[in-house]
Amino acid sequence: MLMSEMTRAECRDLVTRLGFGRLACAHQNQPYIVPIYFAYEHDHLYGFATLGRKVEWMRSNPLVCVEVDEVISHFRWSSVVVLGRYEELPDTSEYAGVRLQAQVRLERRALWWQTAYVASQVRGEPDSAKAVFYCIHVEEMTGRRATSDPVESAIGLSGAARPAREE
Ligand SMILES: Cc1cc2nc3c(=O)[nH]c(=O)nc-3n(C[C@H](O)[C@H](O)[C@H](O)COP(=O)(O)OP(=O)(O)OC[C@H]3O[C@@H](n4cnc5c(N)ncnc54)[C@H](O)[C@@H]3O)c2cc1C
């Protein structure tokens, strides 16, 4: 297996195309990570959530990390790590423009709002269905990509699918 650094443009292409990753935040030295959808544009990740743990933790500590990956096979994958800063986009006149921009970008994915609302049903607390639009300002973005080496390619391993999980 050969591993290489991805260019900034390749990183951007991956996060734009996938629009899905793992968002990590931390509170009092305790990390917390959940899968999320997002829309990426111009060094910003736009997301939609309802009021639960990740929003509360990002409010208290806005420094976050997002990991995005595409695994084609054991030998062929790409992974991008973003370090960024959370900013909430509240429902106020000051934020109306940027909140609308976030929504327009998120709307490129069908049912973009559904997962966040379903999460609020599990919580079942008052106010937990409150819509939260947010933006993550990208401060650092790095990518690593793996490809098969010449021997692996020669013996036909390059496109090998991931091994099936044993039940
Ligand atoms: C493919 C996919 C896309 C998603 N996209 C979004 C999105 O765009 N926006 C969004 O708000 N949510 C999304 N979710 C759901 C998200 O992963 C969280 O489950 C949800 O947002 C609730 O997180 P919370 O911090 O508010 O948890 P809370 O409702 O406050 O609950 C906290 C408790 O639930 C547990 N918990 C929360 N989420 C998970 C989880 N995913 N797996 C296991 N335990 C969990 C925590 O460990 C903790 O014990 C997505 C999930 C998937 C699988």
PDB file of N, CA, C and O in Angstrom, residues 113-154:
ATOM      1  N   TRP A 113     -33.198  17.721   6.645  1.00  0.00           N
ATOM      2  CA  TRP A 113     -33.635  18.072   7.988  1.00  0.00           C
ATOM      3  C   TRP A 113     -34.035  16.858   8.819  1.00  0.00           C
ATOM      4  O   TRP A 113     -34.150  16.917  10.037  1.00  0.00           O
ATOM      5  N   GLN A 114     -34.273  15.708   8.167  1.00  0.00           N
ATOM      6  CA  GLN A 114     -34.973  14.616   8.829  1.00  0.00           C
ATOM      7  C   GLN A 114     -34.201  14.000  10.008  1.00  0.00           C
ATOM      8  O   GLN A 114     -34.757  13.810  11.089  1.00  0.00           O
ATOM      9  N   THR A 115     -32.915  13.704   9.796  1.00  0.00           N
ATOM     10  CA  THR A 115     -32.154  12.998  10.846  1.00  0.00           C
ATOM     11  C   THR A 115     -32.102  13.825  12.129  1.00  0.00           C
ATOM     12  O   THR A 115     -32.229  13.274  13.235  1.00  0.00           O
ATOM     13  N   ALA A 116     -31.892  15.106  11.983  1.00  0.00           N
ATOM     14  CA  ALA A 116     -31.801  15.960  13.176  1.00  0.00           C
ATOM     15  C   ALA A 116     -33.124  15.960  13.944  1.00  0.00           C
ATOM     16  O   ALA A 116     -33.129  15.902  15.184  1.00  0.00           O
ATOM     17  N   TYR A 117     -34.258  16.014  13.208  1.00  0.00           N
ATOM     18  CA  TYR A 117     -35.545  16.014  13.911  1.00  0.00           C
ATOM     19  C   TYR A 117     -35.832  14.666  14.561  1.00  0.00           C
ATOM     20  O   TYR A 117     -36.369  14.606  15.670  1.00  0.00           O
ATOM     21  N   VAL A 118     -35.456  13.588  13.879  1.00  0.00           N
ATOM     22  CA  VAL A 118     -35.688  12.266  14.464  1.00  0.00           C
ATOM     23  C   VAL A 118     -34.877  12.123  15.761  1.00  0.00           C
ATOM     24  O   VAL A 118     -35.356  11.546  16.741  1.00  0.00           O
ATOM     25  N   ALA A 119     -33.675  12.672  15.779  1.00  0.00           N
ATOM     26  CA  ALA A 119     -32.849  12.615  17.000  1.00  0.00           C
ATOM     27  C   ALA A 119     -33.580  13.285  18.163  1.00  0.00           C
ATOM     28  O   ALA A 119     -33.476  12.847  19.312  1.00  0.00           O
ATOM     29  N   SER A 120     -34.331  14.333  17.864  1.00  0.00           N
ATOM     30  CA  SER A 120     -35.034  15.043  18.948  1.00  0.00           C
ATOM     31  C   SER A 120     -36.181  14.199  19.508  1.00  0.00           C
ATOM     32  O   SER A 120     -36.542  14.336  20.669  1.00  0.00           O
ATOM     33  N   GLN A 121     -36.732  13.282  18.693  1.00  0.00           N
ATOM     34  CA  GLN A 121     -37.799  12.409  19.202  1.00  0.00           C
ATOM     35  C   GLN A 121     -37.257  11.488  20.292  1.00  0.00           C
ATOM     36  O   GLN A 121     -37.937  11.204  21.271  1.00  0.00           O
ATOM     37  N   VAL A 122     -36.023  11.029  20.111  1.00  0.00           N
ATOM     38  CA  VAL A 122     -35.427  10.128  21.111  1.00  0.00           C
ATOM     39  C   VAL A 122     -35.258  10.866  22.431  1.00  0.00           C
ATOM     40  O   VAL A 122     -35.490  10.318  23.496  1.00  0.00           O
ATOM     41  N   ARG A 123     -34.855  12.152  22.335  1.00  0.00           N
ATOM     42  CA  ARG A 123     -34.633  12.929  23.570  1.00  0.00           C
ATOM     43  C   ARG A 123     -35.932  13.156  24.323  1.00  0.00           C
ATOM     44  O   ARG A 123     -35.975  13.037  25.534  1.00  0.00           O
ATOM     45  N   GLY A 124     -36.970  13.565  23.562  1.00  0.00           N
ATOM     46  CA  GLY A 124     -38.274  13.756  24.166  1.00  0.00           C
ATOM     47  C   GLY A 124     -38.343  14.851  25.223  1.00  0.00           C
ATOM     48  O   GLY A 124     -39.216  14.848  26.065  1.00  0.00           O
ATOM     49  N   GLU A 125     -37.389  15.781  25.214  1.00  0.00           N
ATOM     50  CA  GLU A 125     -37.401  16.865  26.201  1.00  0.00           C
ATOM     51  C   GLU A 125     -37.987  18.119  25.572  1.00  0.00           C
ATOM     52  O   GLU A 125     -37.884  18.301  24.365  1.00  0.00           O
ATOM     53  N   PRO A 126     -38.585  19.008  26.401  1.00  0.00           N
ATOM     54  CA  PRO A 126     -39.083  20.251  25.850  1.00  0.00           C
ATOM     55  C   PRO A 126     -37.949  21.017  25.182  1.00  0.00           C
ATOM     56  O   PRO A 126     -36.818  20.959  25.643  1.00  0.00           O
ATOM     57  N   ASP A 127     -38.241  21.659  24.079  1.00  0.00           N
ATOM     58  CA  ASP A 127     -37.243  22.473  23.365  1.00  0.00           C
ATOM     59  C   ASP A 127     -36.238  21.648  22.563  1.00  0.00           C
ATOM     60  O   ASP A 127     -35.410  22.198  21.861  1.00  0.00           O
ATOM     61  N   SER A 128     -36.289  20.304  22.689  1.00  0.00           N
ATOM     62  CA  SER A 128     -35.222  19.537  22.039  1.00  0.00           C
ATOM     63  C   SER A 128     -35.407  19.462  20.531  1.00  0.00           C
ATOM     64  O   SER A 128     -34.491  19.022  19.833  1.00  0.00           O
ATOM     65  N   ALA A 129     -36.584  19.893  20.002  1.00  0.00           N
ATOM     66  CA  ALA A 129     -36.761  19.901  18.545  1.00  0.00           C
ATOM     67  C   ALA A 129     -36.400  21.266  17.957  1.00  0.00           C
ATOM     68  O   ALA A 129     -36.621  21.516  16.768  1.00  0.00           O
ATOM     69  N   LYS A 130     -35.856  22.146  18.780  1.00  0.00           N
ATOM     70  CA  LYS A 130     -35.495  23.486  18.298  1.00  0.00           C
ATOM     71  C   LYS A 130     -34.426  23.369  17.200  1.00  0.00           C
ATOM     72  O   LYS A 130     -33.386  22.741  17.402  1.00  0.00           O
ATOM     73  N   ALA A 131     -34.721  23.975  16.041  1.00  0.00           N
ATOM     74  CA  ALA A 131     -33.795  23.892  14.901  1.00  0.00           C
ATOM     75  C   ALA A 131     -32.522  24.692  15.181  1.00  0.00           C
ATOM     76  O   ALA A 131     -32.590  25.828  15.645  1.00  0.00           O
ATOM     77  N   VAL A 132     -31.398  24.086  14.902  1.00  0.00           N
ATOM     78  CA  VAL A 132     -30.105  24.766  15.080  1.00  0.00           C
ATOM     79  C   VAL A 132     -29.327  24.681  13.766  1.00  0.00           C
ATOM     80  O   VAL A 132     -28.924  23.589  13.342  1.00  0.00           O
ATOM     81  N   PHE A 133     -29.157  25.818  13.114  1.00  0.00           N
ATOM     82  CA  PHE A 133     -28.264  25.883  11.956  1.00  0.00           C
ATOM     83  C   PHE A 133     -26.893  26.310  12.479  1.00  0.00           C
ATOM     84  O   PHE A 133     -26.795  27.168  13.361  1.00  0.00           O
ATOM     85  N   TYR A 134     -25.859  25.713  11.914  1.00  0.00           N
ATOM     86  CA  TYR A 134     -24.526  26.103  12.354  1.00  0.00           C
ATOM     87  C   TYR A 134     -23.544  26.044  11.203  1.00  0.00           C
ATOM     88  O   TYR A 134     -23.829  25.482  10.134  1.00  0.00           O
ATOM     89  N   CYS A 135     -22.386  26.641  11.478  1.00  0.00           N
ATOM     90  CA  CYS A 135     -21.329  26.686  10.481  1.00  0.00           C
ATOM     91  C   CYS A 135     -20.035  26.297  11.198  1.00  0.00           C
ATOM     92  O   CYS A 135     -19.824  26.686  12.342  1.00  0.00           O
ATOM     93  N   ILE A 136     -19.206  25.528  10.526  1.00  0.00           N
ATOM     94  CA  ILE A 136     -17.868  25.248  11.055  1.00  0.00           C
ATOM     95  C   ILE A 136     -16.863  25.936  10.137  1.00  0.00           C
ATOM     96  O   ILE A 136     -16.795  25.633   8.935  1.00  0.00           O
ATOM     97  N   HIS A 137     -16.152  26.885  10.700  1.00  0.00           N
ATOM     98  CA  HIS A 137     -15.114  27.595   9.939  1.00  0.00           C
ATOM     99  C   HIS A 137     -13.894  26.691   9.865  1.00  0.00           C
ATOM    100  O   HIS A 137     -13.342  26.325  10.901  1.00  0.00           O
ATOM    101  N   VAL A 138     -13.491  26.350   8.661  1.00  0.00           N
ATOM    102  CA  VAL A 138     -12.361  25.429   8.499  1.00  0.00           C
ATOM    103  C   VAL A 138     -11.054  26.184   8.763  1.00  0.00           C
ATOM    104  O   VAL A 138     -10.763  27.183   8.106  1.00  0.00           O
ATOM    105  N   GLU A 139     -10.280  25.698   9.734  1.00  0.00           N
ATOM    106  CA  GLU A 139      -9.000  26.348  10.045  1.00  0.00           C
ATOM    107  C   GLU A 139      -7.822  25.521   9.557  1.00  0.00           C
ATOM    108  O   GLU A 139      -6.763  26.058   9.284  1.00  0.00           O
ATOM    109  N   GLU A 140      -8.014  24.226   9.442  1.00  0.00           N
ATOM    110  CA  GLU A 140      -6.958  23.361   8.899  1.00  0.00           C
ATOM    111  C   GLU A 140      -7.642  22.167   8.239  1.00  0.00           C
ATOM    112  O   GLU A 140      -8.634  21.656   8.766  1.00  0.00           O
ATOM    113  N   MET A 141      -7.122  21.778   7.084  1.00  0.00           N
ATOM    114  CA  MET A 141      -7.721  20.620   6.404  1.00  0.00           C
ATOM    115  C   MET A 141      -6.586  19.797   5.799  1.00  0.00           C
ATOM    116  O   MET A 141      -5.792  20.308   5.007  1.00  0.00           O
ATOM    117  N   THR A 142      -6.493  18.535   6.198  1.00  0.00           N
ATOM    118  CA  THR A 142      -5.438  17.670   5.669  1.00  0.00           C
ATOM    119  C   THR A 142      -6.075  16.401   5.129  1.00  0.00           C
ATOM    120  O   THR A 142      -7.145  15.979   5.591  1.00  0.00           O
ATOM    121  N   GLY A 143      -5.415  15.796   4.156  1.00  0.00           N
ATOM    122  CA  GLY A 143      -5.950  14.560   3.575  1.00  0.00           C
ATOM    123  C   GLY A 143      -4.867  13.543   3.336  1.00  0.00           C
ATOM    124  O   GLY A 143      -3.716  13.900   3.050  1.00  0.00           O
ATOM    125  N   ARG A 144      -5.243  12.274   3.471  1.00  0.00           N
ATOM    126  CA  ARG A 144      -4.338  11.167   3.159  1.00  0.00           C
ATOM    127  C   ARG A 144      -5.090  10.222   2.224  1.00  0.00           C
ATOM    128  O   ARG A 144      -6.276   9.964   2.419  1.00  0.00           O
ATOM    129  N   ARG A 145      -4.343   9.699   1.262  1.00  0.00           N
ATOM    130  CA  ARG A 145      -4.972   8.809   0.285  1.00  0.00           C
ATOM    131  C   ARG A 145      -4.110   7.566   0.159  1.00  0.00           C
ATOM    132  O   ARG A 145      -2.875   7.667   0.120  1.00  0.00           O
ATOM    133  N   ALA A 146      -4.721   6.399   0.118  1.00  0.00           N
ATOM    134  CA  ALA A 146      -3.973   5.155  -0.075  1.00  0.00           C
ATOM    135  C   ALA A 146      -4.284   4.577  -1.444  1.00  0.00           C
ATOM    136  O   ALA A 146      -5.433   4.649  -1.917  1.00  0.00           O
ATOM    137  N   THR A 147      -3.247   4.025  -2.069  1.00  0.00           N
ATOM    138  CA  THR A 147      -3.409   3.295  -3.331  1.00  0.00           C
ATOM    139  C   THR A 147      -2.587   2.014  -3.209  1.00  0.00           C
ATOM    140  O   THR A 147      -1.706   1.911  -2.359  1.00  0.00           O
ATOM    141  N   SER A 148      -2.859   1.085  -4.083  1.00  0.00           N
ATOM    142  CA  SER A 148      -2.091  -0.158  -4.003  1.00  0.00           C
ATOM    143  C   SER A 148      -0.689   0.060  -4.552  1.00  0.00           C
ATOM    144  O   SER A 148      -0.471   0.908  -5.424  1.00  0.00           O
ATOM    145  N   ASP A 149       0.268  -0.690  -4.022  1.00  0.00           N
ATOM    146  CA  ASP A 149       1.631  -0.589  -4.546  1.00  0.00           C
ATOM    147  C   ASP A 149       1.741  -1.479  -5.790  1.00  0.00           C
ATOM    148  O   ASP A 149       0.805  -2.228  -6.104  1.00  0.00           O
ATOM    149  N   PRO A 150       2.863  -1.405  -6.527  1.00  0.00           N
ATOM    150  CA  PRO A 150       2.961  -2.146  -7.796  1.00  0.00           C
ATOM    151  C   PRO A 150       2.758  -3.658  -7.631  1.00  0.00           C
ATOM    152  O   PRO A 150       2.128  -4.295  -8.467  1.00  0.00           O
ATOM    153  N   VAL A 151       3.239  -4.217  -6.533  1.00  0.00           N
ATOM    154  CA  VAL A 151       3.071  -5.671  -6.338  1.00  0.00           C
ATOM    155  C   VAL A 151       1.591  -5.994  -6.127  1.00  0.00           C
ATOM    156  O   VAL A 151       1.038  -6.920  -6.725  1.00  0.00           O
ATOM    157  N   GLU A 152       0.953  -5.203  -5.272  1.00  0.00           N
ATOM    158  CA  GLU A 152      -0.472  -5.449  -5.010  1.00  0.00           C
ATOM    159  C   GLU A 152      -1.285  -5.306  -6.294  1.00  0.00           C
ATOM    160  O   GLU A 152      -2.208  -6.085  -6.563  1.00  0.00           O
ATOM    161  N   SER A 153      -0.927  -4.292  -7.112  1.00  0.00           N
ATOM    162  CA  SER A 153      -1.643  -4.102  -8.380  1.00  0.00           C
ATOM    163  C   SER A 153      -1.410  -5.290  -9.304  1.00  0.00           C
ATOM    164  O   SER A 153      -2.348  -5.792  -9.936  1.00  0.00           O
ATOM    165  N   ALA A 154      -0.138  -5.759  -9.357  1.00  0.00           N
ATOM    166  CA  ALA A 154       0.204  -6.838 -10.293  1.00  0.00           C
ATOM    167  C   ALA A 154      -0.542  -8.130  -9.959  1.00  0.00           C
ATOM    168  O   ALA A 154      -0.908  -8.889 -10.850  1.00  0.00           O
TER     169      ALA A 154
END
